[in-house]
Amino acid sequence: MSSRDLASGHWPSADTCDGSDDVPDLHWTAGPSGTVSYALQLFDPDAPNDGFTHWMLVNEPADFRAPMPGTGVSGKNDFGHEGYEGPCPPKGSTHRYVFTVYAVDTTLRLNVLYDHADFQRTLKGHVLGQASLTATYSR
């Protein structure tokens, strides 16, 4: 997994709660043979209570190498909203944010607004491979 926006290892403020909160540029290489779809997650492992989910997206087509607007099925992030919400650590702190792409052997059956537990449970036994990218953001 790679990103021009995150190549320095630090998150640009434009793609956070301090900016337009857009998904940064993300790319991945083709998954292993048998990949039917991709699932993506943005997770903050430094947040209290075992971390914070900022984004989950499932059922990105196997021929995609980047997330595309209007595709896949978004889950409910830990802000309580559907879709992507970027880094927003408490002021005066630095957090790590981990993007993970999963190569999946099926189309995942999840309802709109699924939560992190649903996401993890549904992925179990279907992940053929995965890649991650970590970047920090400070406020």
XYZ file of C-alpha atoms in Angstrom:
139
model
C 0.000 0.000 0.000
C 1.342 3.449 -0.835
C 0.322 7.101 -0.843
C 1.915 10.200 -2.334
C 0.116 12.264 0.325
C 1.521 10.209 3.212
C 4.974 9.418 1.781
C 6.688 11.512 4.464
C 5.039 9.463 7.207
C 3.115 12.526 8.360
C -0.487 13.372 7.537
C -1.108 16.654 5.668
C -3.581 18.815 7.612
C -5.702 19.231 4.457
C -6.889 15.612 4.805
C -7.801 15.846 8.514
C -10.451 17.434 10.727
C -8.350 20.611 10.460
C -8.855 20.689 6.677
C -11.316 19.252 4.161
C -11.171 15.747 5.706
C -10.686 14.038 2.334
C -9.372 10.517 1.829
C -5.695 10.886 0.912
C -4.239 9.397 -2.237
C -4.045 5.609 -1.681
C -2.873 2.807 -3.959
C -2.241 -0.908 -3.582
C -0.908 -3.695 -5.747
C -3.031 -6.586 -6.963
C -4.038 -9.101 -4.337
C -3.265 -12.808 -4.557
C -5.038 -15.161 -6.929
C -8.641 -15.619 -5.817
C -9.160 -12.007 -4.727
C -12.814 -11.093 -5.324
C -12.904 -7.733 -3.523
C -10.992 -5.417 -1.214
C -11.876 -4.048 2.210
C -10.227 -0.970 3.705
C -9.911 0.421 7.188
C -8.428 3.522 8.820
C -7.699 2.931 12.502
C -6.098 5.005 15.285
C -4.379 2.579 17.686
C -3.363 5.432 20.023
C -6.907 6.470 20.936
C -8.268 5.397 24.331
C -10.389 2.258 24.744
C -8.512 0.003 22.314
C -8.359 2.471 19.436
C -10.717 4.362 17.157
C -12.085 3.432 13.734
C -12.152 6.343 11.284
C -13.252 4.451 8.169
C -14.297 1.051 6.868
C -15.126 0.258 3.260
C -15.913 -3.184 1.843
C -16.545 -4.682 -1.584
C -14.187 -2.546 -3.630
C -13.886 -4.479 -6.929
C -10.884 -6.783 -7.395
C -9.677 -4.812 -10.433
C -9.386 -1.571 -8.399
C -6.019 -0.424 -7.058
C -7.364 2.637 -5.211
C -10.620 3.527 -3.448
C -13.093 5.156 -5.815
C -15.878 7.537 -4.738
C -19.320 5.965 -4.904
C -18.110 2.361 -4.786
C -18.125 -0.214 -2.027
C -20.190 -0.199 1.153
C -19.167 2.125 3.994
C -19.527 1.289 7.642
C -20.258 3.474 10.646
C -17.059 4.944 12.063
C -16.512 5.572 15.769
C -17.704 9.166 15.334
C -21.093 7.516 14.680
C -21.210 8.495 11.002
C -21.099 6.621 7.724
C -17.939 6.958 5.667
C -14.524 8.523 6.092
C -13.493 10.976 8.787
C -9.801 11.683 8.947
C -7.321 12.122 11.765
C -8.341 14.351 14.652
C -6.243 13.660 17.751
C -6.749 15.764 20.863
C -4.870 19.067 20.715
C -1.327 18.719 22.007
C -0.975 15.079 20.987
C 0.358 12.944 18.153
C -1.427 9.775 17.041
C -0.600 7.040 14.550
C -3.180 6.266 11.868
C -3.076 2.933 10.087
C -4.659 2.307 6.693
C -5.090 -1.396 5.951
C -6.287 -2.942 2.709
C -7.485 -6.544 2.818
C -7.665 -8.806 -0.241
C -10.866 -10.795 0.279
C -12.012 -14.056 -1.327
C -15.698 -13.068 -1.516
C -18.147 -10.188 -1.662
C -18.810 -9.424 1.995
C -22.416 -9.387 3.154
C -22.733 -6.417 5.451
C -25.601 -4.019 6.002
C -25.061 -0.307 5.515
C -23.772 1.265 8.736
C -22.098 -1.916 9.933
C -19.740 -1.337 12.858
C -16.145 -2.356 13.564
C -17.184 -5.622 15.254
C -19.308 -6.570 12.206
C -16.382 -5.684 9.922
C -13.897 -7.855 11.824
C -16.331 -10.758 12.217
C -17.252 -10.785 8.517
C -13.606 -10.630 7.380
C -12.669 -13.659 9.498
C -11.677 -16.580 7.297
C -11.866 -14.535 4.070
C -8.614 -12.517 4.055
C -6.139 -13.719 1.416
C -3.593 -10.989 2.102
C -3.263 -7.514 3.548
C -1.035 -4.452 3.471
C -0.844 -1.442 5.780
C 0.440 2.115 5.730
C 0.996 4.143 8.911
C 1.319 7.916 9.217
C 1.178 10.285 12.177
C -0.756 13.483 12.751
C -0.201 16.097 15.465
C -2.427 18.914 16.650
